[in-house]
XYZ file of C-alpha atoms in Angstrom:
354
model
C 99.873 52.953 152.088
C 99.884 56.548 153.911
C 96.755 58.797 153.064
C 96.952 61.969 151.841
C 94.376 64.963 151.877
C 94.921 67.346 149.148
C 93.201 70.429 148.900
C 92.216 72.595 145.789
C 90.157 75.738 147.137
C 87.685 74.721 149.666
C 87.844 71.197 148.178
C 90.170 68.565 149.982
C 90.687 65.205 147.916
C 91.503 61.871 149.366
C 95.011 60.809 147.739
C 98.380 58.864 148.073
C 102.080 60.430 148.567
C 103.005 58.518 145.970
C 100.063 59.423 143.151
C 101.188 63.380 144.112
C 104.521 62.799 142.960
C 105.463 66.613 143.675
C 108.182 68.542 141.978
C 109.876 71.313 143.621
C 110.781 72.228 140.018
C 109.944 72.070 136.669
C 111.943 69.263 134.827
C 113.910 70.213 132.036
C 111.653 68.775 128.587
C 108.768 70.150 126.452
C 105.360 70.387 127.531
C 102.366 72.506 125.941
C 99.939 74.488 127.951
C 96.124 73.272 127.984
C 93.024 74.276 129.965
C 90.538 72.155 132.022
C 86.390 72.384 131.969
C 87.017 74.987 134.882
C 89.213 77.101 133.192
C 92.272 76.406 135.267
C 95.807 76.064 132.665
C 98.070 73.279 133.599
C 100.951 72.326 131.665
C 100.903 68.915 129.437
C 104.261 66.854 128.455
C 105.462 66.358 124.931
C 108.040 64.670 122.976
C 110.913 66.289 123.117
C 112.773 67.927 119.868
C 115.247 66.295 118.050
C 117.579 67.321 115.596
C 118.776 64.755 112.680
C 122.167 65.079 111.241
C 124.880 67.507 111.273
C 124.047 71.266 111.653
C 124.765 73.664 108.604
C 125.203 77.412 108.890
C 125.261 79.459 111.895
C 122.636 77.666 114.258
C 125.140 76.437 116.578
C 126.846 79.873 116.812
C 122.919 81.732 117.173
C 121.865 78.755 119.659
C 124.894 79.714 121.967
C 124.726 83.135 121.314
C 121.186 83.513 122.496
C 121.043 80.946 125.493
C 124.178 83.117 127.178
C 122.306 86.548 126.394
C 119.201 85.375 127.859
C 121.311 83.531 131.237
C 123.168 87.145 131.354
C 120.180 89.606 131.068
C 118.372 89.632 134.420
C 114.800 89.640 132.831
C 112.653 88.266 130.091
C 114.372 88.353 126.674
C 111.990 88.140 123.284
C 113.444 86.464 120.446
C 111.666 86.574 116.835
C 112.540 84.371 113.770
C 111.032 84.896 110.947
C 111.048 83.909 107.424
C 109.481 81.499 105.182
C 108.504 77.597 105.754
C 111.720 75.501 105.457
C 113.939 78.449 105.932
C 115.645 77.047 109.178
C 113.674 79.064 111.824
C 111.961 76.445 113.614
C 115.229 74.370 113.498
C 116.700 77.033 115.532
C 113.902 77.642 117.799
C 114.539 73.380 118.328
C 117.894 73.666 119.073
C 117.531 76.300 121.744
C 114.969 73.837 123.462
C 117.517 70.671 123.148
C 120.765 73.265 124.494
C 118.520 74.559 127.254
C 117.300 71.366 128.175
C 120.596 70.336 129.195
C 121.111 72.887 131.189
C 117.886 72.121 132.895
C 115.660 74.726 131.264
C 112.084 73.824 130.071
C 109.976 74.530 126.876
C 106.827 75.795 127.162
C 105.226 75.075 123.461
C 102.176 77.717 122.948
C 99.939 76.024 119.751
C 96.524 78.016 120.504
C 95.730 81.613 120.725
C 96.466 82.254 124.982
C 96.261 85.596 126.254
C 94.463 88.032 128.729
C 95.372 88.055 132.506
C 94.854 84.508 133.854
C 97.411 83.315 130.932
C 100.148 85.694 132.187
C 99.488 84.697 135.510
C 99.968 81.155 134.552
C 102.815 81.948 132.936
C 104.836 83.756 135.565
C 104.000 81.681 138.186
C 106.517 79.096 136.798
C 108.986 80.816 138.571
C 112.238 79.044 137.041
C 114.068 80.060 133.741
C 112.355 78.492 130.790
C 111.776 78.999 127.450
C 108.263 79.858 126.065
C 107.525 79.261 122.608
C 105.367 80.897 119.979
C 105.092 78.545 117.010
C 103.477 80.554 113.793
C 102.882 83.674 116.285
C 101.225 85.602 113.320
C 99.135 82.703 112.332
C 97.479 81.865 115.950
C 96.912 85.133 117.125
C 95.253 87.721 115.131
C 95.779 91.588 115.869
C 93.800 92.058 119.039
C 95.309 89.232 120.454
C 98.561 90.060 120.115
C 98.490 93.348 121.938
C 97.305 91.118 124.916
C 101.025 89.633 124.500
C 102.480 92.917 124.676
C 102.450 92.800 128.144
C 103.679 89.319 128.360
C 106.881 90.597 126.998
C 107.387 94.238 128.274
C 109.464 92.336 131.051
C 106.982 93.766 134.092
C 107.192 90.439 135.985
C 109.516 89.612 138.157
C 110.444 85.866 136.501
C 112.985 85.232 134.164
C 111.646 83.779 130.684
C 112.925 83.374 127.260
C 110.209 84.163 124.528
C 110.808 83.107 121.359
C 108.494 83.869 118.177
C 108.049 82.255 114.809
C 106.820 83.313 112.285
C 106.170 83.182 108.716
C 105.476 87.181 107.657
C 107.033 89.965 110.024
C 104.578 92.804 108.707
C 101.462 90.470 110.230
C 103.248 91.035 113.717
C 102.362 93.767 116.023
C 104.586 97.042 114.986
C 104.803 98.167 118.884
C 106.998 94.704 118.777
C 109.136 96.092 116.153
C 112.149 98.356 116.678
C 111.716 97.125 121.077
C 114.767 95.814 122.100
C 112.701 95.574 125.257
C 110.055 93.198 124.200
C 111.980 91.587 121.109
C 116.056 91.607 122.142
C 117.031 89.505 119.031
C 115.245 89.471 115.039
C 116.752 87.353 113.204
C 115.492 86.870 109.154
C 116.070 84.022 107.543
C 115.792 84.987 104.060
C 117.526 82.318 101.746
C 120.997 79.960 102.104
C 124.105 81.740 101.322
C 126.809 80.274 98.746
C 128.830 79.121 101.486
C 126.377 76.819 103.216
C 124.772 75.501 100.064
C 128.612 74.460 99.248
C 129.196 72.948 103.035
C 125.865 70.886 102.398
C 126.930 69.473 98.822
C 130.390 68.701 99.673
C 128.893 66.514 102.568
C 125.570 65.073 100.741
C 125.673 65.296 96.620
C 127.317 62.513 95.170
C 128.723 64.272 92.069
C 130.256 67.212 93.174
C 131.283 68.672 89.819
C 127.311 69.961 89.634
C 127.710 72.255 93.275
C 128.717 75.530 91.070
C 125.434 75.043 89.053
C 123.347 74.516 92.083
C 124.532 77.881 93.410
C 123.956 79.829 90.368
C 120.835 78.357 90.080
C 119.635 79.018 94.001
C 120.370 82.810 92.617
C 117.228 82.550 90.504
C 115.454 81.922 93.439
C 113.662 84.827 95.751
C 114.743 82.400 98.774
C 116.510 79.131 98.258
C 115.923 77.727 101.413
C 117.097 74.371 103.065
C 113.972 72.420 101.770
C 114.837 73.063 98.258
C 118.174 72.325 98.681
C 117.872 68.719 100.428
C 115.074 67.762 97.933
C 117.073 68.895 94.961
C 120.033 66.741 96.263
C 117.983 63.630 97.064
C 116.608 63.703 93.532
C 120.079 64.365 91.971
C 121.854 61.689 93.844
C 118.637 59.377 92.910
C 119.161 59.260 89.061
C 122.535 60.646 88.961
C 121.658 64.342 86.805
C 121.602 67.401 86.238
C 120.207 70.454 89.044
C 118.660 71.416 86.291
C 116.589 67.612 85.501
C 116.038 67.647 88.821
C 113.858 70.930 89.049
C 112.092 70.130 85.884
C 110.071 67.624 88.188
C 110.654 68.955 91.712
C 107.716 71.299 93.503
C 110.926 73.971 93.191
C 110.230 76.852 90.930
C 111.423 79.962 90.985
C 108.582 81.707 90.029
C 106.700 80.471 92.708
C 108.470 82.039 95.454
C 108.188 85.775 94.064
C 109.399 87.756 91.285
C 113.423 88.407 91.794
C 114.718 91.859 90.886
C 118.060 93.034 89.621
C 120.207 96.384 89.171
C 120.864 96.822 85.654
C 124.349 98.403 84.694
C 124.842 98.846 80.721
C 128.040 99.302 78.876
C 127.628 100.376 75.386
C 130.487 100.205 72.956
C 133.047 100.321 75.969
C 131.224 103.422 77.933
C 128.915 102.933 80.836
C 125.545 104.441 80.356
C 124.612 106.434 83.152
C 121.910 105.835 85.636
C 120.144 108.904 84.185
C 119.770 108.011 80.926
C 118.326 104.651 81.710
C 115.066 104.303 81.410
C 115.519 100.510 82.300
C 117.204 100.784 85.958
C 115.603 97.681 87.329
C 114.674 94.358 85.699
C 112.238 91.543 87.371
C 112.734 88.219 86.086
C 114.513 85.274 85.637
C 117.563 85.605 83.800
C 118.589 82.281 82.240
C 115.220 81.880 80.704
C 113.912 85.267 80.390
C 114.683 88.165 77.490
C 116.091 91.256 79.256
C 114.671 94.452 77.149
C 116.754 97.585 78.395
C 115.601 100.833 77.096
C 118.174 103.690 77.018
C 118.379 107.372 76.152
C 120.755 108.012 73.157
C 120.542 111.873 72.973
C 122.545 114.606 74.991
C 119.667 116.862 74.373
C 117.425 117.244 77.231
C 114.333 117.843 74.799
C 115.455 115.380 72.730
C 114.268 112.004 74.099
C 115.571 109.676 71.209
C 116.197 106.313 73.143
C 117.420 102.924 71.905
C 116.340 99.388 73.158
C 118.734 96.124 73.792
C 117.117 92.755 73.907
C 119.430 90.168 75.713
C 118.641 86.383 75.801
C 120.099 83.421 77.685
C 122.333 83.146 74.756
C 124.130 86.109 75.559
C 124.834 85.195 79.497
C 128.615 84.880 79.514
C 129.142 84.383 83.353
C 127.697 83.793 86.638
C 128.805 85.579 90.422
C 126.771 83.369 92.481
C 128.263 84.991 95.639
C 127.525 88.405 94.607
C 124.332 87.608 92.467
C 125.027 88.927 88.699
C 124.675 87.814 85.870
C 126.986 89.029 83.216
C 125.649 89.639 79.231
C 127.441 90.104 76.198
C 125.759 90.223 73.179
C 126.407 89.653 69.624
C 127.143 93.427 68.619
C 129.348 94.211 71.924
C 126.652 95.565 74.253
C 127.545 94.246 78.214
C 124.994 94.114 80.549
C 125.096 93.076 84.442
C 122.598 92.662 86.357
C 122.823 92.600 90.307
C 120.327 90.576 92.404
C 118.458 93.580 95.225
C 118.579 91.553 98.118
C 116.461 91.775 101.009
C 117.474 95.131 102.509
C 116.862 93.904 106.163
C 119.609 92.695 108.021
C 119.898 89.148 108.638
C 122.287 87.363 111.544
C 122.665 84.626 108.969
C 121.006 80.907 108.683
C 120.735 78.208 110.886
C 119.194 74.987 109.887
């Protein structure tokens, strides 16, 4: 066997061809990045990501979409997911590694708080597209260290990367990444399953389909229903064969622990809507098939007259469910209708993927 001399600095070690094994590129897999006694970063293999099972929602469609913007753009692209845990952002962040992987792309995982100049460096000396990957961004780095990251992403260096951040709360992210097309391209929130996907997963997984409306009325009650819930809640319906609502008697699913929900409240009043003015009761927090719904009203056209009425509604009184739209239609004994309209995260979202 051939000896080899191979140098580092001023240092030459004695070593085989073979035990060098040189690559002229990266191969396509994960790795994480790690640093030696000396301070030097090298780059560590991993297990690669799988996904289990069929895909739900729009993670195919956002995995595509994103791996051909990033292949067109001729820089760095930033990508940030957010939302809460189980809410289908680090399943997309998997599937871009497993669809850029077979197109020969690597993963660079980043699980500790790397910054300042040697890190970037490091970084853009891997010369070849690849994917770099912030798991938790908000979580491992705290304020200061994210503005080191700003220039990471400002797209300065000449080597093509695709950043993509997790995280749990946007408003613990830098704001100069907010609103930068040129450090963040995409911002995708993941803020709850939509009817159609929680129907797609039922018809495909719940053994008695005839409970699927109830499950999506009662996702409504949640601030985010996310995939989590939904696969637990199925398990443990198709386990002992009952009700959604059995199911999340026991489950670690409540709605009040993810956040009061609010609602629009619209009141008709012997066949005439009561205006928006003359409610004092515009906006109710709460959960409605559980919860009494007090709306307070102004009964007087006199402006200094500020005789008012109230209207207690219970779960009694709930006539009818819109899952799709969110509200919750009362009618109560005496003829009073009241709807109330789930406000909805008011930030755009590009949909789920799970």
């Amino acid at each position: 066997m051939s000896s080899y001399y191979l140098k580092s600095g001023n240092t030459f070690r004695v070593s085989s061809k073979e035990a060098m094994d040189l690559h002229e590129l990266l191969p396509a897999g994960n790795y994480v990045i790690k640093q030696d006694n000396f301070g030097a970063f090298f780059l560590e293999e991993i297990d690669s990501f799988e996904i289990k099972g069929k895909q739900y929602g729009d993670q195919t469609r956002n995995t595509t979409r994103i791996l051909n913007t990033f292949l067109d753009r001729p820089n760095s692209t930033g990508v940030m997911l957010t939302g809460e845990k189980g809410s289908g952002k680090t399943m997309l962040a998997k599937s871009l590694a497993i669809s850029a992987a077979k197109q020969g792309i690597p993963t660079i995982v980043i699980n500790a708080a790397w910054c300042g100049d040697k890190f970037n460096s490091f970084v853009q000396s891997i010369e070849q597209p690849c994917i770099i990957l912030f798991d938790e961004f908000e979580k491992v780095y705290n304020k200061e260290e994210q503005e080191y990251i700003l220039t990471l992403l400002d797209g300065v260096f000449p080597s093509k990367k695709l950043f993509v951040l997790t995280c749990n709360d946007k408003w613990r992210v830098d704001d100069h990444m907010r609103n930068r097309p040129g450090r963040i391209y995409y911002m995708l929130d993941f803020t709850g399953l939509d009817q159609q996907f929680i129907i797609e997963y039922c018809e495909d997984n719940l053994k008695n389909k005839s409970h699927i409306e109830r499950i999506c009325n009662l996702a409504n009650l949640f601030d985010q229903f996310n995939f989590d819930m939904l696969k637990a809640l199925v398990e443990e319906m198709n386990r002992y064969d009952e009700s959604p609502e059995d199911s999340l008697r026991m489950l670690n699913t409540k709605p009040e622990f993810g956040g009061k929900v609010k609602y629009n409240v619209e009141l008709d009043v012997i066949g005439s809507l009561v205006p928006k003015e003359d409610l004092y009761t515009r906006e109710w927090v709460g959960n409605p098939l559980k919860d009494e719904v007090h709306v307070d009203y102004r009964i007087s056209a006199d402006q200094e007259d500020w005789d008012h009425e109230e209207i207690t509604f219970s779960a009694k009184d709930l006539k009818k469910i819109e899952p799709s739209d969110g509200k919750f239609i009362f009618i109560s004994e005496s003829g009073e209708r009241l709807i109330l309209s789930r406000i909805r995260d008011t930030y755009y979202s590009y949909g789920h993927a799970f």
